[in-house]
Amino acid sequence: MRSVMRVLTAGCAAALLVLPVLAFEAPGVGAAVPHALTVPAQVSASDWSVAPGPTPVPSNSFAESVSCVASTFCVGVGHLDPLFYVQQWNGAAWSQAALPAVSGANPELSAVSCASASWCVAVGTDDFTNFSPLILQWDGSRWSVAQDANTPDEAVLHSVSCAGPSWCLAVGSDGTASTAIAEQWNGTSWTPITLPSLPGSTSSELVGVSCSTPTSCMAVGSNTTGTGGAPLAEYWNGVGWTVVPTVDFPGGFSNFSGVSCSGTGFCAAAGNGSASGPGAALVEQWNGSTFTKAVLPDVTALNSGLSGISCVSATSCTTVGVADTGPSTNVAIAMTWDGQTWRMPSLPSGSAGARTGLGGVSCVTNWACMAVGDSIDGSTITPFNVMAPIARNGYRFVASDGGVFAYGPGAPFLGSMGGQHLNAPIVGMATMPAGDGYYLVAADGGVFNFGSAQFYGSAGSLHLNAPIVGMAMTADGAGYWLVASDGGIFSYGDAQFYGSTGSLKLNKPVVGMAATPNGLGYYFVAADGGIFNYGNAAFAGSMGGQSLNKAIVGMAVPSAGGYYLVASDGGIFSFPIGAAGPPFFGSTGSITLNKPIVGMATASGGYYLSGSDGGIFSFPGGGAPPFFGSTGSITLNAPIVGVSG
């Protein structure tokens, strides 16, 4: 952010060189008929407010990047003259983190990426004067130096993206050779990766990177030739790199400053560019093969640039930056994408006469977007952090006949299988990350997709050893798993197979599954409360071997990790037990129910339980999460079998 505010001056051409850092199955197999209506859920950040900053307020601090994994955990990094700077969000306020010593005299952090509350990587330089790469790692309790003063000399790392604790990718530039560089973390060490050559290039650098999976990363920056500067994008497929064509401004200068990918088929890159004159905010969107220039709101300013971007899905992105409204007058800006249109919400201002700018943003589905930057008031520079809730409130029920019942603004009705012939009853549903699509799954493994949900395959034509009982989505919405009652797993799209209980003798049948927040692992739960964990899913306890009043019927994983189990009487069991686990907000375990509980869904600030009659119970009470309605008083053609937030 510091470099953005430094170059965005009235009429300055240098501002253009900002360096901040549906497929369907045959009938009878299980795919839904096409539906023309796709209604983007209300997920665009809109109502921005100042997020409480660190106390005491650090002076001369420049926040450049932020990464959030839950409503209770974010990390922001930057520069606290003359040292590096890390701040952590605990759900209520920001505080400064204790940092290790480094060899350089002027360290600065440019970017941070957190895969969980116990794994983050921050990158930058250990000396802002001499430029040597710096990498810090967070293990859940402390920050440590992973790389300091490493070769190449005069190099700096501008961005990092972690798909998990065993895979990260960092990118930057080598000042000596004037070329882009990249380093890869394999869970043990950091090693350089060779990038493609750029014919005719006089200089290049990568300043943003986003990895949906270890085999799908987009890195962006700028490439300068004899005729000007152009945005640079390079794609990593797990084996090698490919240069991806971008939209250029012939004869001018343009660059990307950040990128965010949702799945393997959608990325959005932000920066600025112009054919001539002052720079203008720039966003280009990638559909899996090509970039196209987005139509952005007009910024009434002499100069504007975007530096950070975060996409929770292909229909929900937020980008932030700064606009130069006059000599020594800067204001922070933000733009949001709802799947159809980019809009520019109003932002809170700093103190009277202060110049504000935002350098990074991170959005968490079902919670909020958090943006970090700085405010300059005279000669005093302080953190400027703002946040906006994501309007993702709502839930849906599905009945065994495929009927779908939708409630709340963030859960639009996009179609159902109600009234259509099914080979087997529906047993569950899963919702796209942005809420603008969903899947239904039948006991024979047939999959039906609606809205933005894409069909990647099903088990509808296979002979199954045991019936399907549930499904779970990958974090990017580009894949899903089906689980059978014997714990057999069927993976589709970008969903990876991590293991199953299909060959084991179980005490009780599997009744449900849930994926980890980053989609690199999953859990099964059996009717006796036994837990089976695979991939990066950490075992935190179970009810296996313990006496239950009623059988377990499902589970849910909140964004902060851990998991809940729910029984048919509405009893709730949260793991890990205690302060480290997801909070217990209440249950129906002591209430006489009209019908048994069949499932649960987590929501911002709590969770929902659903009965087979569609009765909904929200915890904690008092409107968080809000009650939007239910089918509890409606005569249904078939019982409810699942609920999805």
XYZ file of C-alpha atoms in Angstrom:
645
model
C 0.000 0.000 0.000
C 2.859 2.345 0.769
C 4.143 2.189 -2.780
C 0.670 2.806 -4.211
C 0.139 5.978 -2.229
C 3.648 7.082 -3.048
C 3.133 7.021 -6.821
C -0.473 8.102 -7.164
C 0.078 11.793 -7.632
C -1.791 14.145 -9.880
C -1.048 13.561 -13.532
C 1.949 11.384 -12.790
C 2.572 8.866 -15.549
C 4.679 6.811 -13.165
C 1.466 5.809 -11.453
C 0.960 3.387 -14.286
C 3.913 1.395 -12.999
C 2.455 0.715 -9.554
C 4.525 -1.886 -7.766
C 2.593 -2.700 -4.588
C 2.907 -4.982 -3.461
C -23.143 -26.923 -17.981
C -22.686 -30.501 -18.626
C -25.700 -32.823 -18.032
C -26.011 -36.575 -17.769
C -28.437 -38.631 -19.768
C -31.933 -38.853 -18.217
C -32.161 -41.502 -15.565
C -28.500 -41.206 -14.486
C -29.094 -38.233 -12.296
C -28.376 -34.797 -13.786
C -30.925 -32.006 -13.605
C -32.554 -30.502 -16.641
C -31.116 -27.080 -17.605
C -32.468 -24.039 -15.800
C -32.031 -20.646 -17.419
C -32.467 -18.694 -14.193
C -29.295 -18.058 -12.214
C -29.740 -15.494 -9.459
C -26.505 -14.330 -7.844
C -26.806 -14.445 -4.079
C -26.398 -11.152 -2.261
C -22.754 -11.635 -1.423
C -21.116 -8.355 -2.470
C -19.604 -6.407 0.399
C -21.484 -3.130 0.711
C -21.711 -1.653 4.205
C -18.178 -0.693 5.192
C -17.136 0.420 8.650
C -13.827 1.004 10.426
C -12.443 -2.122 12.111
C -11.007 -1.371 15.578
C -7.246 -0.985 15.256
C -4.358 -1.971 17.496
C -4.010 -0.261 20.871
C -1.773 1.625 21.333
C -2.002 2.863 17.764
C 1.316 2.232 15.978
C 2.647 5.275 14.149
C 4.278 5.244 10.723
C 2.717 1.892 9.850
C 1.828 0.803 6.330
C -0.434 -2.251 6.038
C -0.097 -3.887 2.620
C -1.829 -7.275 2.770
C -4.342 -9.263 4.801
C -5.476 -12.881 4.972
C -8.542 -14.101 6.882
C -9.639 -17.686 7.456
C -12.517 -17.045 9.858
C -14.377 -14.271 11.663
C -11.980 -14.722 14.574
C -8.660 -14.873 12.735
C -7.024 -12.505 10.255
C -3.407 -11.478 9.750
C -2.318 -8.168 8.251
C 1.280 -7.350 7.328
C 3.291 -4.355 6.207
C 5.947 -1.925 7.335
C 6.343 -0.183 10.685
C 9.149 2.279 10.067
C 11.882 1.102 10.465
C 10.697 -2.507 11.053
C 8.286 -5.015 9.612
C 4.761 -5.145 10.954
C 2.209 -7.894 11.673
C -1.221 -7.355 13.161
C -3.705 -10.093 14.090
C -7.504 -9.924 14.320
C -9.247 -11.909 17.067
C -12.846 -11.271 16.092
C -13.161 -7.989 17.943
C -10.021 -5.912 17.380
C -6.545 -5.855 15.870
C -3.374 -6.224 17.930
C 0.320 -6.206 17.088
C 2.105 -9.561 16.994
C 5.521 -10.337 18.469
C 8.026 -10.981 15.682
C 11.432 -12.655 15.473
C 14.638 -10.764 14.742
C 15.981 -10.743 11.185
C 19.370 -9.892 9.770
C 18.329 -6.883 7.696
C 18.179 -3.342 9.007
C 14.964 -2.312 7.226
C 12.619 -5.316 6.964
C 9.244 -5.061 5.257
C 6.456 -7.563 4.661
C 4.497 -7.285 1.415
C 1.989 -10.141 1.611
C 0.526 -12.851 3.812
C -1.458 -16.024 3.174
C -3.134 -18.161 5.832
C -4.379 -21.678 5.144
C -5.732 -21.933 8.696
C -5.429 -20.245 12.080
C -2.352 -22.405 12.679
C -0.565 -21.917 9.352
C 0.352 -18.592 7.728
C 3.242 -17.437 5.573
C 4.326 -13.797 5.200
C 6.848 -12.629 2.602
C 8.778 -9.483 1.790
C 12.347 -8.289 2.181
C 14.669 -8.231 5.164
C 16.131 -4.894 4.109
C 14.168 -2.311 2.153
C 17.455 -0.701 1.133
C 19.359 -3.747 -0.160
C 16.450 -6.144 -0.920
C 16.962 -9.732 0.218
C 14.000 -12.151 0.341
C 12.316 -12.642 3.719
C 9.836 -15.388 4.620
C 8.113 -15.758 8.006
C 5.880 -18.655 9.072
C 3.160 -18.801 11.743
C 2.501 -22.156 13.468
C -0.506 -21.133 15.541
C 1.493 -19.798 18.474
C 4.489 -17.852 17.171
C 6.160 -16.379 14.103
C 9.537 -17.743 12.993
C 11.994 -16.977 10.193
C 11.886 -19.538 7.383
C 14.166 -17.668 4.986
C 16.326 -14.609 5.555
C 18.967 -12.985 3.367
C 18.796 -15.838 0.862
C 19.965 -15.576 -2.747
C 19.361 -14.047 -5.199
C 20.645 -10.743 -3.856
C 18.595 -7.615 -4.449
C 15.448 -9.739 -4.750
C 12.144 -9.223 -3.018
C 9.064 -11.410 -2.626
C 5.851 -9.500 -3.303
C 3.125 -12.115 -2.798
C 2.396 -15.587 -1.463
C -0.479 -18.056 -1.612
C -0.846 -21.224 0.466
C -3.176 -24.062 -0.459
C -2.241 -25.795 2.789
C 0.656 -26.295 5.223
C 2.494 -28.438 2.686
C 2.083 -26.191 -0.350
C 2.765 -22.483 -0.812
C 3.933 -20.405 -3.754
C 5.736 -17.062 -3.376
C 6.519 -14.683 -6.239
C 8.532 -11.506 -6.652
C 11.348 -9.961 -8.632
C 15.121 -10.171 -8.912
C 16.505 -6.650 -8.953
C 19.841 -7.746 -10.390
C 18.407 -9.497 -13.445
C 15.182 -7.446 -13.615
C 13.152 -10.638 -13.941
C 10.293 -12.286 -12.101
C 11.073 -15.024 -9.581
C 9.066 -17.712 -7.768
C 9.684 -20.032 -4.820
C 7.756 -23.122 -3.745
C 7.173 -24.551 -0.248
C 6.737 -28.342 -0.169
C 6.086 -28.707 3.537
C 9.773 -28.890 4.404
C 11.744 -26.258 2.505
C 11.546 -23.392 0.031
C 13.064 -23.919 -3.422
C 13.192 -21.698 -6.542
C 10.982 -22.501 -9.559
C 12.010 -21.671 -13.100
C 9.607 -19.299 -14.852
C 8.954 -19.049 -18.609
C 11.160 -16.759 -20.672
C 9.535 -13.599 -22.028
C 10.873 -12.748 -25.509
C 11.509 -9.029 -25.954
C 11.173 -8.315 -22.243
C 13.447 -5.726 -20.676
C 12.086 -6.298 -17.164
C 9.365 -8.321 -15.472
C 8.026 -8.979 -12.022
C 5.230 -10.896 -10.339
C 3.431 -9.079 -7.532
C 0.354 -11.233 -6.959
C -0.391 -14.959 -6.798
C -3.436 -17.073 -5.961
C -3.532 -20.872 -5.665
C -6.858 -22.706 -5.621
C -5.006 -26.014 -5.339
C -1.345 -27.082 -5.508
C -1.925 -27.738 -9.226
C -3.732 -24.515 -10.087
C -2.088 -21.135 -9.404
C -2.254 -17.798 -11.216
C 0.592 -15.307 -10.758
C 0.340 -11.745 -12.075
C 2.448 -8.626 -12.411
C 3.941 -6.605 -15.234
C 6.229 -7.057 -18.218
C 8.099 -4.147 -19.785
C 9.218 -4.180 -23.409
C 10.534 -1.540 -25.763
C 6.999 -0.446 -26.601
C 5.611 -0.088 -23.106
C 4.466 -2.077 -20.112
C 1.743 -4.725 -20.131
C -0.012 -6.876 -17.546
C 1.686 -10.213 -17.010
C -0.112 -13.437 -16.049
C 1.437 -16.887 -15.678
C -0.405 -20.108 -14.793
C 1.021 -23.040 -12.805
C -0.596 -26.452 -13.453
C 1.432 -28.414 -10.923
C 4.125 -29.339 -13.438
C 5.101 -26.169 -15.264
C 4.258 -22.579 -16.086
C 2.381 -21.098 -19.044
C 2.165 -17.415 -19.968
C -1.508 -16.439 -20.217
C -2.440 -13.659 -22.685
C -3.940 -10.542 -21.096
C -5.681 -7.448 -22.419
C -3.050 -4.832 -23.206
C -3.074 -1.064 -23.704
C -0.961 -0.713 -26.868
C 1.729 1.919 -26.472
C 0.789 2.542 -22.845
C 1.611 1.155 -19.447
C -0.508 -1.194 -17.390
C 0.056 -3.778 -14.694
C -1.606 -6.193 -12.329
C -1.077 -5.713 -8.597
C -3.115 -8.613 -7.244
C -5.106 -11.683 -8.223
C -7.648 -13.988 -6.628
C -8.901 -17.309 -8.001
C -12.031 -19.219 -7.105
C -11.623 -22.718 -8.440
C -9.662 -23.776 -11.468
C -11.844 -21.847 -13.900
C -12.143 -18.316 -12.526
C -9.642 -15.648 -11.510
C -9.839 -11.871 -11.270
C -6.725 -9.687 -11.474
C -6.621 -6.059 -10.343
C -4.239 -3.201 -11.057
C -4.214 -0.071 -13.184
C -3.404 0.987 -16.687
C -3.997 3.420 -19.504
C -2.995 3.978 -23.104
C -1.914 7.510 -22.170
C -2.276 9.998 -19.330
C -3.195 9.198 -15.731
C -3.796 5.597 -14.768
C -7.217 4.095 -14.266
C -8.368 1.190 -12.114
C -8.131 -2.086 -14.011
C -9.720 -5.511 -13.499
C -9.446 -8.432 -15.882
C -11.352 -11.683 -15.381
C -10.170 -15.149 -16.458
C -12.679 -17.851 -17.437
C -10.265 -20.750 -17.510
C -8.780 -19.896 -20.888
C -8.719 -16.133 -21.568
C -8.682 -12.809 -19.746
C -11.267 -10.146 -20.563
C -11.311 -6.563 -19.354
C -14.088 -5.816 -16.866
C -16.317 -2.752 -17.058
C -15.674 -0.832 -13.836
C -17.446 2.107 -12.223
C -16.031 5.480 -13.188
C -13.647 6.796 -10.555
C -13.892 10.573 -10.472
C -10.219 11.155 -9.787
C -7.033 12.252 -11.460
C -5.558 8.799 -11.013
C -6.677 5.490 -9.514
C -5.246 2.042 -8.933
C -6.305 -1.247 -7.386
C -3.856 -3.251 -5.311
C -5.713 -6.082 -3.564
C -8.541 -8.412 -4.587
C -10.402 -11.313 -2.978
C -12.953 -13.634 -4.642
C -14.969 -16.144 -2.642
C -16.598 -17.366 -5.856
C -17.038 -16.454 -9.514
C -19.945 -14.255 -8.443
C -18.421 -12.537 -5.428
C -15.217 -10.464 -5.573
C -14.015 -7.364 -3.752
C -11.047 -5.245 -4.807
C -9.510 -2.244 -3.042
C -7.023 0.503 -3.762
C -6.602 4.254 -3.828
C -7.631 7.219 -5.948
C -5.750 10.485 -6.311
C -8.345 13.263 -6.118
C -5.883 16.128 -6.171
C -2.373 17.188 -5.188
C -1.501 15.255 -2.012
C -5.115 14.118 -1.676
C -5.791 10.396 -1.729
C -8.912 8.435 -0.835
C -9.407 4.709 -0.392
C -11.677 2.974 -2.902
C -13.332 -0.436 -3.142
C -15.270 -2.213 -5.867
C -17.455 -5.322 -5.611
C -18.546 -7.929 -8.174
C -21.847 -9.806 -7.844
C -21.511 -12.015 -10.901
C -23.049 -9.441 -13.218
C -21.838 -5.939 -12.361
C -18.928 -4.193 -10.668
C -20.067 -1.512 -8.218
C -18.228 0.997 -6.030
C -19.546 1.298 -2.450
C -18.773 4.282 -0.270
C -16.078 3.840 2.372
C -15.581 5.482 5.755
C -13.061 8.300 5.835
C -10.083 8.795 8.095
C -9.650 11.802 10.321
C -10.414 15.212 8.846
C -7.946 16.011 6.095
C -6.317 12.593 6.179
C -5.300 10.697 3.066
C -6.433 7.083 3.056
C -5.614 4.074 0.936
C -6.170 0.322 1.024
C -3.545 -2.231 0.051
C -5.129 -5.622 0.672
C -8.484 -7.332 1.199
C -9.586 -10.797 2.279
C -13.159 -12.093 2.244
C -14.613 -15.031 4.166
C -17.915 -16.496 2.992
C -20.657 -16.173 5.617
C -18.752 -13.448 7.433
C -17.165 -10.352 5.911
C -14.482 -8.707 3.813
C -11.578 -7.198 5.763
C -9.388 -4.571 4.078
C -6.188 -3.040 5.427
C -4.303 0.104 4.533
C -3.111 3.341 6.052
C -4.170 6.867 6.810
C -1.791 9.821 6.460
C -2.634 12.853 8.576
C 0.099 15.412 8.149
C 3.276 13.549 9.015
C 1.523 10.823 11.033
C 0.744 7.492 9.384
C -1.571 5.040 11.164
C -3.438 1.845 10.246
C -6.669 2.245 8.295
C -8.615 -1.015 8.470
C -12.193 -1.368 7.270
C -14.616 -4.250 6.962
C -18.006 -5.026 5.460
C -20.382 -7.920 6.113
C -21.165 -10.303 3.285
C -24.939 -10.585 2.931
C -25.022 -14.366 2.723
C -27.906 -14.959 5.128
C -30.276 -17.763 4.285
C -30.763 -21.511 4.122
C -32.430 -24.154 2.002
C -34.148 -27.468 2.753
C -34.363 -30.417 0.405
C -36.994 -33.153 0.630
C -36.559 -36.769 -0.395
C -38.598 -36.128 -3.566
C -36.143 -33.366 -4.582
C -38.341 -30.477 -3.548
C -36.297 -27.428 -2.509
C -37.473 -24.774 -0.059
C -35.410 -21.569 0.075
C -35.411 -18.868 2.750
C -33.419 -15.644 3.134
C -31.838 -13.185 0.668
C -28.604 -15.150 0.380
C -30.316 -18.409 -0.584
C -32.378 -17.856 -3.745
C -34.497 -20.664 -5.185
C -32.845 -21.906 -8.377
C -34.860 -25.004 -9.188
C -35.681 -28.446 -7.822
C -36.500 -32.033 -8.761
C -39.898 -31.886 -7.088
C -42.564 -33.455 -9.291
C -40.015 -35.262 -11.486
C -39.376 -38.996 -11.614
C -36.366 -40.089 -9.580
C -34.659 -43.463 -9.691
C -33.820 -43.119 -5.998
C -34.760 -40.652 -3.245
C -32.721 -37.523 -2.587
C -30.561 -37.838 0.522
C -28.752 -34.499 0.730
C -27.625 -31.239 -0.810
C -24.566 -28.987 -0.993
C -24.386 -25.265 -1.761
C -21.884 -23.331 -3.873
C -19.590 -21.020 -1.838
C -21.458 -17.883 -2.944
C -24.904 -19.409 -2.508
C -25.720 -18.924 -6.192
C -26.003 -22.608 -6.974
C -26.527 -25.962 -5.330
C -26.466 -29.717 -5.825
C -28.873 -32.458 -4.819
C -27.660 -36.043 -4.466
C -29.757 -39.207 -4.555
C -29.205 -42.516 -2.777
C -28.055 -44.092 -6.051
C -25.403 -41.371 -6.486
C -27.320 -39.337 -9.038
C -26.315 -35.657 -8.926
C -28.557 -32.743 -9.918
C -27.119 -29.256 -10.355
C -28.813 -25.858 -10.266
C -27.751 -22.242 -10.725
C -23.987 -21.769 -10.988
C -23.291 -25.328 -9.836
C -21.573 -27.303 -12.609
C -22.013 -31.026 -13.180
C -18.729 -32.954 -12.894
C -20.028 -36.515 -12.711
C -22.048 -38.893 -10.570
C -22.326 -42.480 -9.382
C -25.831 -42.828 -10.793
C -24.801 -45.445 -13.354
C -22.517 -47.402 -11.039
C -23.268 -50.495 -8.982
C -22.831 -49.367 -5.381
C -21.939 -51.578 -2.434
C -23.912 -49.232 -0.161
C -26.254 -46.287 -0.769
C -25.015 -42.707 -0.918
C -25.882 -40.776 2.250
C -24.380 -37.312 1.669
C -22.070 -34.997 -0.232
C -19.653 -32.131 0.374
C -18.240 -29.327 -1.787
C -14.651 -28.312 -2.369
C -13.758 -24.840 -1.105
C -13.701 -23.318 -4.591
C -16.984 -24.861 -5.723
C -15.335 -26.713 -8.622
C -15.778 -30.228 -7.299
C -17.589 -32.442 -4.825
C -17.466 -35.724 -2.958
C -20.213 -38.304 -2.456
C -20.080 -40.627 0.545
C -21.832 -43.970 0.939
C -23.056 -45.537 4.168
C -20.015 -47.838 4.166
C -17.712 -44.816 3.935
C -16.908 -45.305 0.270
C -15.911 -42.037 -1.403
C -16.556 -40.837 -4.957
C -14.739 -37.654 -5.995
C -15.538 -35.390 -8.955
C -14.185 -32.157 -10.442
C -11.220 -30.847 -8.461
C -12.191 -32.895 -5.392
C -9.234 -35.089 -4.428
C -9.538 -38.602 -3.018
C -7.821 -38.748 0.387
C -9.086 -42.088 1.667
C -12.221 -43.961 2.704
C -13.615 -46.675 4.980
C -15.093 -48.611 2.074
C -13.000 -51.694 2.898
C -13.404 -51.509 6.684
C -15.994 -53.125 8.928
C -17.857 -50.309 10.691
C -19.676 -50.499 13.999
C -22.408 -48.266 12.579
C -23.108 -46.877 9.111
C -21.753 -43.549 7.952
C -24.524 -40.925 7.949
C -22.777 -37.785 6.664
C -19.596 -35.980 5.719
C -18.099 -32.498 5.730
C -15.040 -30.963 4.069
C -12.364 -28.916 5.814
C -12.553 -25.128 5.261
C -9.873 -25.155 2.532
C -11.181 -28.346 0.925
C -7.952 -30.322 1.324
C -9.523 -32.967 3.514
C -12.813 -34.346 4.786
C -14.545 -36.109 7.665
C -17.132 -38.909 7.826
C -19.381 -39.390 10.815
C -21.132 -42.643 11.714
C -24.467 -43.057 13.491
C -22.660 -43.873 16.746
C -20.643 -40.636 16.535
C -17.462 -42.264 15.267
C -15.267 -39.882 13.248
C -13.053 -40.781 10.287
C -10.668 -38.113 9.041
C -8.657 -37.849 5.809
C -6.355 -35.362 4.104
C -5.780 -32.301 6.288
C -8.850 -33.068 8.413
C -7.555 -33.257 11.987
C -9.168 -35.676 14.421
C -10.363 -33.694 17.451
C -12.584 -36.224 19.231
C -15.722 -38.281 18.680
C -18.727 -39.826 20.369
C -17.765 -43.336 19.268
C -18.033 -45.783 22.158
C -20.135 -43.403 24.251
C -23.810 -43.766 25.158
C -26.091 -41.572 23.047
C -29.747 -40.784 23.644
C -30.288 -40.731 19.889
C -28.211 -41.600 16.861
C -26.000 -39.042 15.123
C -27.510 -37.864 11.831
C -24.982 -35.362 10.513
C -22.028 -33.054 11.037
C -20.826 -29.587 10.063
C -17.431 -27.876 9.915
C -17.334 -24.128 10.724
C -14.936 -21.828 8.893
C -12.619 -21.625 11.921
C -12.144 -25.409 11.963
C -13.162 -28.166 14.330
C -16.539 -29.813 13.840
C -20.041 -30.299 15.209
C -22.041 -33.515 15.391
C -25.825 -33.442 15.631
C -28.156 -36.216 16.831
C -31.759 -36.849 15.772
C -32.991 -35.303 19.041
C -30.992 -32.151 18.283
C -28.204 -32.877 20.719
C -25.018 -31.033 19.704
C -21.456 -32.229 20.275
C -18.572 -29.882 19.412
C -14.941 -30.906 18.912
C -12.338 -30.205 20.047
C -13.888 -29.816 23.471
C -13.237 -26.557 25.285
C -12.088 -23.099 24.297
C -10.099 -24.390 21.331
C -13.179 -25.875 19.689
C -16.221 -24.388 17.955
C -18.545 -22.777 20.487
C -21.683 -24.484 21.728
C -24.641 -22.145 21.115
C -27.524 -24.381 22.169
C -29.455 -27.484 21.139
C -32.890 -29.096 21.089
C -31.686 -32.086 23.099
C -34.058 -31.300 25.959
C -37.010 -30.185 23.803
C -39.909 -32.361 22.656
C -39.768 -32.241 18.868
C -42.581 -32.766 16.399
C -40.187 -34.541 14.082
C -36.576 -35.699 14.402
C -33.629 -33.502 13.437
C -32.133 -34.517 10.088
C -29.219 -32.114 9.690
C -27.440 -28.909 10.570
C -25.745 -26.015 8.784
C -23.269 -23.515 10.172
C -23.908 -19.799 9.712
C -22.274 -16.548 10.715
C -22.374 -16.455 14.499
C -24.045 -19.822 15.015
C -25.837 -22.719 13.345
C -29.210 -24.020 12.186
C -30.846 -27.383 12.913
C -33.593 -28.748 10.678
C -36.324 -31.279 11.431
C -37.761 -33.725 8.905
C -40.851 -31.498 8.768
C -38.687 -28.495 7.839
C -38.903 -26.948 11.259
C -35.859 -24.730 11.779
C -34.030 -24.013 15.011
C -31.409 -21.253 15.039
C -28.735 -20.965 17.718
C -27.946 -18.795 19.530
C -31.302 -17.053 19.805
C -31.916 -13.376 19.294
C -31.608 -13.197 15.534
C -28.018 -14.321 14.985
C -28.221 -16.292 12.781
C -31.595 -14.947 11.648
C -34.764 -16.998 11.252
C -36.288 -16.511 7.784
C -39.059 -19.105 7.815
C -39.648 -22.844 7.711
C -41.940 -25.580 6.384
C -42.812 -26.711 9.884
C -46.479 -25.776 9.444
C -46.759 -26.927 5.805
C -47.955 -30.343 4.653
C -45.070 -31.772 2.653
C -45.186 -34.331 -0.131
C -42.031 -35.921 1.263
C -39.939 -35.447 4.400
C -37.018 -33.027 4.579
C -33.705 -34.874 4.428
C -31.145 -32.056 4.535
C -30.430 -28.396 5.160
C -27.722 -26.201 3.655
C -26.645 -22.681 4.544
